[in-house]
Short mmCIF file of C-alpha atoms and ligand atoms in Angstrom, two decimals:
data_model
loop_
_atom_site.label_atom_id
_atom_site.label_comp_id
_atom_site.label_asym_id
_atom_site.label_seq_id
_atom_site.Cartn_x
_atom_site.Cartn_y
_atom_site.Cartn_z
CA MET R 1 169.84 114.56 85.26
CA MET R 2 168.68 117.73 86.99
CA THR R 3 165.46 117.39 88.93
CA MET R 4 163.28 120.33 89.88
CA GLN R 5 162.94 120.43 93.63
CA LEU R 6 159.38 121.32 94.54
CA ARG R 7 159.91 121.83 98.23
CA GLY R 8 162.54 121.79 100.92
CA SER R 9 162.57 120.97 104.63
CA LYS R 10 163.28 122.95 107.76
CA ILE R 11 163.66 122.46 111.49
CA GLN R 12 160.30 123.62 112.88
CA GLY R 13 160.91 122.60 116.48
CA ILE R 14 163.83 121.56 118.65
CA GLY R 15 164.20 120.08 122.12
CA ALA R 16 166.63 118.31 124.42
CA TYR R 17 166.71 116.30 127.62
CA LEU R 18 169.67 115.81 129.95
CA PRO R 19 169.54 113.57 133.01
CA GLU R 20 169.97 115.46 136.27
CA ARG R 21 172.80 113.40 137.78
CA VAL R 22 176.18 115.11 137.29
CA LEU R 23 179.50 113.25 137.22
CA SER R 24 182.46 115.60 137.70
CA ASN R 25 186.12 115.06 136.92
CA ALA R 26 186.71 114.96 140.69
CA ASP R 27 184.24 112.03 140.89
CA LEU R 28 186.20 110.23 138.15
CA GLU R 29 189.48 110.73 140.01
CA LYS R 30 188.02 108.38 142.63
CA ILE R 31 187.20 105.68 140.04
CA VAL R 32 190.28 105.54 137.75
CA ASP R 33 193.85 106.84 137.64
CA THR R 34 193.12 110.22 136.09
CA SER R 35 193.04 113.90 137.01
CA ASP R 36 190.87 116.91 136.38
CA GLU R 37 193.94 118.54 134.83
CA TRP R 38 194.46 115.70 132.28
CA ILE R 39 190.80 115.56 131.32
CA VAL R 40 190.43 119.33 130.91
CA THR R 41 193.65 119.84 128.94
CA HIS R 42 193.14 116.79 126.67
CA THR R 43 189.37 117.10 126.10
CA GLY R 44 187.90 120.30 127.58
CA ILE R 45 185.40 118.21 129.59
CA LYS R 46 184.62 119.33 133.16
CA GLU R 47 181.50 117.31 133.87
CA ARG R 48 178.91 115.12 132.18
CA ARG R 49 175.36 113.86 132.89
CA ILE R 50 174.58 110.27 133.81
CA ALA R 51 171.20 108.55 133.33
CA GLU R 52 169.47 107.08 136.37
CA ASP R 53 169.70 103.30 136.62
CA ASP R 54 166.10 102.89 135.45
CA GLN R 55 166.44 105.26 132.46
CA ALA R 56 166.92 103.62 129.05
CA CYS R 57 167.51 105.36 125.72
CA SER R 58 163.79 105.86 125.00
CA ASP R 59 163.27 107.46 128.43
CA LEU R 60 165.70 110.20 127.40
CA CYS R 61 164.29 110.49 123.86
CA ILE R 62 160.67 111.00 124.95
CA PRO R 63 161.03 114.29 126.88
CA ALA R 64 163.34 115.67 124.16
CA ALA R 65 160.74 114.71 121.53
CA GLN R 66 157.89 116.25 123.51
CA GLN R 67 159.80 119.50 123.89
CA ALA R 68 160.53 119.57 120.15
CA LEU R 69 156.86 118.92 119.32
CA ALA R 70 155.76 121.74 121.65
CA ASP R 71 158.34 124.05 120.08
CA ALA R 72 157.13 123.09 116.58
CA GLY R 73 153.50 123.66 117.57
CA ILE R 74 152.30 120.34 116.20
CA SER R 75 150.77 117.30 117.87
CA SER R 76 152.31 113.84 117.83
CA ASP R 77 149.54 112.39 115.64
CA GLN R 78 150.61 114.74 112.83
CA LEU R 79 153.98 112.97 112.60
CA ASP R 80 154.59 110.77 109.55
CA MET R 81 157.87 109.23 110.73
CA VAL R 82 159.90 108.87 113.91
CA ILE R 83 163.64 108.29 113.48
CA VAL R 84 165.91 107.58 116.45
CA ALA R 85 169.65 107.86 115.82
CA THR R 86 171.45 105.89 118.51
CA VAL R 87 174.22 103.41 119.24
CA THR R 88 172.70 102.63 122.64
CA PRO R 89 169.11 101.50 121.93
CA ASP R 90 166.82 100.13 124.65
CA MET R 91 167.50 96.66 123.17
CA ALA R 92 168.58 95.12 119.84
CA PHE R 93 164.97 95.14 118.68
CA PRO R 94 162.25 96.37 118.52
CA ALA R 95 163.62 99.70 117.41
CA THR R 96 163.79 102.36 120.11
CA ALA R 97 161.94 104.58 117.61
CA CYS R 98 158.92 102.22 117.82
CA ILE R 99 158.92 102.47 121.62
CA VAL R 100 159.07 106.28 121.40
CA GLN R 101 156.39 106.35 118.66
CA ASP R 102 154.03 104.45 120.96
CA LYS R 103 154.76 106.43 124.11
CA ILE R 104 154.42 109.88 122.53
CA GLY R 105 151.20 108.84 120.74
CA ALA R 106 152.48 109.22 117.17
CA ARG R 107 149.79 106.85 115.98
CA ASN R 108 150.07 107.80 112.29
CA ALA R 109 153.83 107.49 112.04
CA GLY R 110 156.29 104.85 110.88
CA ALA R 111 159.40 104.42 113.00
CA PHE R 112 162.94 103.12 112.67
CA ASP R 113 166.39 103.41 114.25
CA LEU R 114 169.45 104.67 112.48
CA VAL R 115 173.00 103.66 113.42
CA SER R 116 175.61 106.10 112.16
CA GLY R 117 177.52 106.69 115.37
CA CYS R 118 178.01 110.27 116.44
CA THR R 119 177.04 111.44 112.93
CA GLY R 120 173.55 109.96 113.38
CA PHE R 121 171.65 113.23 113.76
CA ILE R 122 173.00 114.58 110.47
CA TYR R 123 172.11 111.32 108.72
CA GLY R 124 168.61 111.73 110.21
CA ILE R 125 168.31 115.30 108.95
CA GLY R 126 169.44 114.19 105.48
CA LEU R 127 166.94 111.31 105.36
CA ALA R 128 164.12 113.49 106.64
CA ASP R 129 164.94 116.18 104.09
CA GLY R 130 164.78 113.63 101.25
CA LEU R 131 161.45 112.20 102.40
CA ILE R 132 159.91 115.66 102.87
CA ALA R 133 161.33 117.12 99.63
CA SER R 134 159.93 114.15 97.68
CA GLY R 135 156.46 115.07 98.92
CA VAL R 136 155.97 111.64 100.50
CA TYR R 137 155.85 112.93 104.09
CA ASP R 138 155.29 116.25 105.87
CA TYR R 139 156.41 115.93 109.48
CA ILE R 140 159.38 113.84 110.60
CA LEU R 141 160.72 113.66 114.13
CA VAL R 142 164.48 113.09 114.21
CA ILE R 143 165.68 112.17 117.70
CA SER R 144 169.15 111.28 118.93
CA GLY R 145 169.34 109.57 122.29
CA GLU R 146 172.29 107.91 123.98
CA VAL R 147 172.99 106.21 127.29
CA LEU R 148 176.68 105.71 126.62
CA THR R 149 177.53 105.39 130.30
CA ARG R 150 175.78 102.01 130.27
CA VAL R 151 178.28 100.65 127.72
CA THR R 152 181.29 102.37 129.26
CA ASP R 153 184.16 100.33 130.67
CA TRP R 154 184.66 102.08 134.02
CA THR R 155 188.10 100.49 134.38
CA ASP R 156 189.37 102.05 131.12
CA ARG R 157 190.54 105.60 131.84
CA SER R 158 191.10 106.29 128.14
CA THR R 159 187.34 106.14 127.46
CA CYS R 160 185.36 106.40 130.71
CA VAL R 161 186.19 110.07 131.23
CA LEU R 162 184.77 111.05 127.83
CA PHE R 163 181.13 110.06 127.64
CA GLY R 164 177.83 111.38 128.94
CA ASP R 165 174.11 110.68 128.44
CA GLY R 166 171.42 112.82 126.84
CA ALA R 167 168.96 113.26 124.00
CA GLY R 168 168.05 115.90 121.45
CA ALA R 169 165.21 116.07 118.93
CA ALA R 170 164.09 118.07 115.90
CA VAL R 171 160.72 118.23 114.15
CA MET R 172 161.35 118.54 110.41
CA ALA R 173 158.64 120.11 108.26
CA PRO R 174 158.14 121.26 104.66
CA THR R 175 159.24 124.68 103.45
CA GLU R 176 159.91 126.32 100.11
CA PRO R 177 162.98 125.15 98.13
CA GLY R 178 166.11 127.11 98.97
CA ALA R 179 165.05 127.61 102.60
CA GLY R 180 165.72 125.44 105.68
CA VAL R 181 168.12 122.60 104.88
CA LEU R 182 170.27 123.99 102.06
CA SER R 183 172.62 121.04 101.72
CA TYR R 184 173.96 117.93 103.37
CA VAL R 185 176.85 115.57 102.75
CA LEU R 186 176.93 112.09 104.31
CA GLN R 187 180.07 109.95 104.16
CA SER R 188 181.30 106.58 105.37
CA PHE R 189 184.83 105.21 105.63
CA GLY R 190 184.11 101.65 106.76
CA GLU R 191 187.80 100.73 106.50
CA HIS R 192 188.27 102.58 109.82
CA GLY R 193 185.41 100.78 111.58
CA ASP R 194 187.65 99.02 114.09
CA LEU R 195 188.74 102.32 115.65
CA LEU R 196 185.48 102.72 117.58
CA LYS R 197 183.16 99.85 118.37
CA ILE R 198 181.41 97.62 120.86
CA PRO R 199 183.02 94.30 119.89
CA ALA R 200 180.66 91.77 121.51
CA GLY R 201 176.93 91.32 121.85
CA GLY R 202 176.08 91.13 118.16
CA THR R 203 176.02 88.15 115.80
CA ARG R 204 179.80 88.34 115.17
CA GLN R 205 180.62 87.74 118.83
CA PRO R 206 177.55 86.74 120.85
CA LEU R 207 177.98 87.44 124.54
CA THR R 208 179.65 84.74 126.63
CA PRO R 209 180.64 84.91 130.31
CA GLU R 210 184.29 85.23 129.18
CA LEU R 211 183.56 88.19 126.87
CA LEU R 212 181.51 89.85 129.59
CA ALA R 213 184.36 89.41 132.07
CA GLN R 214 186.67 91.11 129.54
CA ARG R 215 184.05 93.90 129.14
CA GLU R 216 183.94 93.33 125.40
CA ASN R 217 180.33 94.55 125.52
CA CYS R 218 181.72 98.04 126.22
CA ILE R 219 183.06 100.83 124.02
CA ARG R 220 186.54 100.22 122.62
CA MET R 221 188.21 103.22 121.03
CA GLU R 222 191.53 104.09 119.40
CA GLY R 223 191.19 107.71 120.43
CA HIS R 224 194.37 109.07 118.94
CA GLU R 225 193.72 107.63 115.46
CA LEU R 226 190.15 108.94 115.53
CA PHE R 227 191.42 112.34 116.61
CA LYS R 228 193.59 112.52 113.49
CA LEU R 229 190.75 111.37 111.20
CA ALA R 230 188.39 113.93 112.73
CA VAL R 231 190.81 116.85 112.49
CA ARG R 232 191.44 116.03 108.82
CA GLY R 233 187.89 115.03 107.85
CA VAL R 234 185.76 117.65 109.59
CA PRO R 235 186.96 120.69 107.58
CA ASP R 236 186.72 118.73 104.31
CA VAL R 237 183.13 117.56 104.84
CA ALA R 238 182.13 121.01 106.14
CA GLU R 239 183.59 122.67 103.06
CA SER R 240 181.77 120.18 100.79
CA ALA R 241 178.44 121.00 102.43
CA MET R 242 179.10 124.76 102.24
CA ALA R 243 180.09 124.49 98.55
CA LYS R 244 176.91 122.49 97.83
CA ALA R 245 174.84 125.19 99.56
CA GLY R 246 176.72 127.96 97.74
CA VAL R 247 177.85 129.62 100.97
CA GLN R 248 181.21 130.44 102.53
CA ALA R 249 182.63 130.08 106.02
CA SER R 250 182.31 133.86 106.51
CA ASP R 251 178.51 133.53 105.99
CA ILE R 252 178.08 131.03 108.85
CA ALA R 253 176.49 132.36 112.05
CA TYR R 254 177.08 129.23 114.17
CA VAL R 255 178.90 125.93 113.75
CA VAL R 256 177.30 123.12 115.74
CA MET R 257 179.84 120.32 115.69
CA HIS R 258 179.84 116.91 117.30
CA GLN R 259 181.13 117.50 120.82
CA ALA R 260 183.88 114.90 121.26
CA ASN R 261 186.80 117.08 122.23
CA LYS R 262 187.30 120.84 122.54
CA ARG R 263 190.66 120.47 120.77
CA ILE R 264 188.91 119.04 117.68
CA ILE R 265 186.45 121.98 117.72
CA ASP R 266 189.35 124.45 118.01
CA ALA R 267 191.26 122.77 115.17
CA ALA R 268 188.19 122.86 112.91
CA ALA R 269 187.60 126.54 113.67
CA LYS R 270 191.16 127.32 112.71
CA ARG R 271 191.11 125.28 109.47
CA LEU R 272 187.74 126.72 108.43
CA GLY R 273 188.67 130.28 109.42
CA ILE R 274 185.66 130.61 111.72
CA ALA R 275 185.90 132.72 114.89
CA ASP R 276 185.80 130.81 118.19
CA GLU R 277 182.63 132.61 119.35
CA ARG R 278 180.77 131.10 116.37
CA MET R 279 181.66 127.55 117.47
CA VAL R 280 178.99 126.19 119.83
CA VAL R 281 180.60 124.35 122.77
CA THR R 282 178.77 122.05 125.21
CA VAL R 283 181.46 119.37 125.61
CA ASP R 284 182.68 121.12 128.77
CA HIS R 285 179.43 120.46 130.65
CA TYR R 286 177.91 117.42 128.87
CA GLY R 287 180.97 115.47 127.60
CA ASN R 288 180.62 113.36 124.46
CA THR R 289 176.98 112.30 124.08
CA SER R 290 177.56 110.68 120.65
CA ALA R 291 174.63 111.19 118.22
CA SER R 292 172.88 113.45 120.74
CA SER R 293 175.59 116.07 121.01
CA ILE R 294 174.61 118.05 117.89
CA PRO R 295 170.87 118.46 118.63
CA ILE R 296 171.63 119.15 122.32
CA ALA R 297 174.08 121.90 121.31
CA LEU R 298 171.69 123.26 118.67
CA ASP R 299 168.90 123.35 121.26
CA GLU R 300 171.19 125.14 123.71
CA VAL R 301 172.17 127.90 121.28
CA TYR R 302 168.52 128.29 120.19
CA ARG R 303 167.25 128.52 123.78
CA SER R 304 169.95 131.05 124.62
CA GLY R 305 168.05 133.37 122.25
CA LYS R 306 171.06 133.84 119.97
CA LEU R 307 169.68 132.28 116.76
CA ASN R 308 167.85 134.66 114.43
CA PRO R 309 165.81 134.08 111.27
CA GLY R 310 168.14 133.97 108.26
CA ASP R 311 171.16 132.79 110.28
CA LEU R 312 173.17 130.08 108.56
CA VAL R 313 173.97 127.13 110.82
CA LEU R 314 176.59 124.55 109.87
CA LEU R 315 176.20 121.12 111.48
CA VAL R 316 179.21 118.79 111.36
CA GLY R 317 179.44 115.26 112.74
CA PHE R 318 182.01 112.46 112.88
CA GLY R 319 182.08 109.13 114.63
CA ALA R 320 181.80 105.36 114.59
CA GLY R 321 181.75 103.90 111.12
CA PHE R 322 183.94 105.90 110.52
CA THR R 323 181.27 108.35 109.41
CA LEU R 324 181.37 112.02 108.58
CA GLY R 325 178.49 114.35 107.80
CA ALA R 326 177.70 118.02 107.45
CA ALA R 327 174.60 120.09 106.74
CA VAL R 328 173.96 123.76 106.11
CA ILE R 329 170.65 125.10 107.42
CA ARG R 330 169.12 128.52 107.01
CA TRP R 331 167.42 129.07 110.36
CA ASP R 332 163.94 130.56 110.04
CA LYS R 333 162.60 130.46 113.59
CA GLU R 334 162.14 133.57 115.66
CA PRO R 335 164.68 133.92 118.52
CA PHE R 336 163.64 131.92 121.55
CA ALA R 337 162.17 134.26 124.14
CA THR R 338 164.38 133.78 127.19
O1 UT7 V 401 182.83 110.66 119.36
C1 UT7 V 401 183.26 109.91 118.31
C2 UT7 V 401 184.65 109.94 117.96
N1 UT7 V 401 185.56 110.05 119.04
C3 UT7 V 401 186.58 110.86 118.91
O2 UT7 V 401 186.66 111.56 117.95
C4 UT7 V 401 187.65 110.88 119.97
C5 UT7 V 401 188.86 111.52 119.40
N2 UT7 V 401 190.02 111.38 120.26
C6 UT7 V 401 190.25 112.17 121.33
O3 UT7 V 401 189.45 113.02 121.67
C7 UT7 V 401 191.56 112.01 122.05
O4 UT7 V 401 192.41 111.18 121.30
C8 UT7 V 401 191.41 111.43 123.48
C9 UT7 V 401 190.80 112.47 124.39
C10 UT7 V 401 190.56 110.19 123.46
C11 UT7 V 401 192.79 111.09 124.04
O5 UT7 V 401 193.64 112.24 124.01
P1 UT7 V 401 195.11 112.13 123.40
O6 UT7 V 401 195.74 113.44 123.59
O7 UT7 V 401 194.97 111.61 122.00
O8 UT7 V 401 195.81 111.10 124.37
P2 UT7 V 401 196.45 109.68 124.03
O9 UT7 V 401 195.40 108.65 123.77
O10 UT7 V 401 197.50 109.85 122.99
O11 UT7 V 401 197.14 109.33 125.43
C12 UT7 V 401 198.20 110.16 125.95
C13 UT7 V 401 198.58 109.65 127.34
C14 UT7 V 401 198.80 108.15 127.41
O12 UT7 V 401 199.87 107.93 128.30
P3 UT7 V 401 201.35 107.62 127.75
O13 UT7 V 401 201.23 106.38 126.92
O14 UT7 V 401 201.74 108.82 126.94
O15 UT7 V 401 202.14 107.46 129.00
C15 UT7 V 401 197.53 107.63 128.04
O16 UT7 V 401 197.74 106.42 128.76
O17 UT7 V 401 197.52 109.93 128.27
C16 UT7 V 401 197.19 108.73 128.99
N3 UT7 V 401 195.77 108.80 129.30
C17 UT7 V 401 195.30 109.34 130.46
N4 UT7 V 401 195.93 109.88 131.52
C18 UT7 V 401 195.16 110.35 132.52
C19 UT7 V 401 194.71 108.37 128.56
N5 UT7 V 401 193.57 108.63 129.21
C20 UT7 V 401 193.90 109.21 130.38
C21 UT7 V 401 193.16 109.72 131.46
N6 UT7 V 401 193.81 110.28 132.49
N7 UT7 V 401 191.80 109.68 131.49
#
């Protein structure tokens, strides 16, 4: 049954926070048997940011959220909902979103966490769009925050060179139908869940001294298999979202993809027929920040002053689950004054 959409949603404000501490490939050469040459040619990563020892997920989310609120020009008590997409929450519960809701003073908002791996931000945008379009809520803060380096096995060279910490946030607000978020597609392929996980520390395998000694509380990843799934899945989900929005690859001003590997970004550009300069790249300086990579990259292109009202932005994510997601957004903010 067709339903008449009475309103849409848009990104009214955006922000990001990156910890100051930089870990270079040369630093990693001192920790594991790797080289700057291997890391750069296989991933495109040159350096990444690392949270301070006393910084938890919410500590990264809060400054990103505050910057997004300032950019949106609204106060925290106008928020109806706070969503934090993360795989590295402060603790199992309460939700990191509740901690952020309290600390930013969003006293009129509900709050919950969302676990969709590196696709989390796009799931958050989709959920927020649905809640706003239904007329139930007006302002929703979607934050992605990750402290992946705290669940990294620093003896495993196949993963420890990849990840970084950071947070990004967007304030979603109502707009007329056909503006802002034009479409989104959210997918899950749970049959591939074992390819990327933290095996222990949940109810399946509660932590024991033995599991801790084996670092089973850290990220385990079958990188090569994921690489193949991402290279195949990203163009398909992106094309589904573009078809749903009624737009073509040639209409897209910028593609903001999950930043896992420069080679995956290059392969997607080729398959989609999108010029390299339209692909936003931050993986070289921030590494893979999981759910945070898309809002961090979107914030970076916005703050560079390159995004103009009317520009079409394609967001594409992939990650643990295995999840895939894409969204097409018609940008309506004035260029950021640099
Ligand atoms: O963010 C969510 C989803 N994550 C992803 O999508 C990750 C997708 N996967 C990837 O980005 C890539 O598969 C990786 C960057 C993780 C790995 O690159 P690859 O080209 O697929 O390498 P590989 O795993 O096939 O390993 C190739 C070789 C192996 O040596 P042998 O067996 O050929 O002798 C590895 O042991 O590279 C070796 N290797 C390393 N050598 C130096 C693996 N890691 C390292 C390292 N330094 N850090």
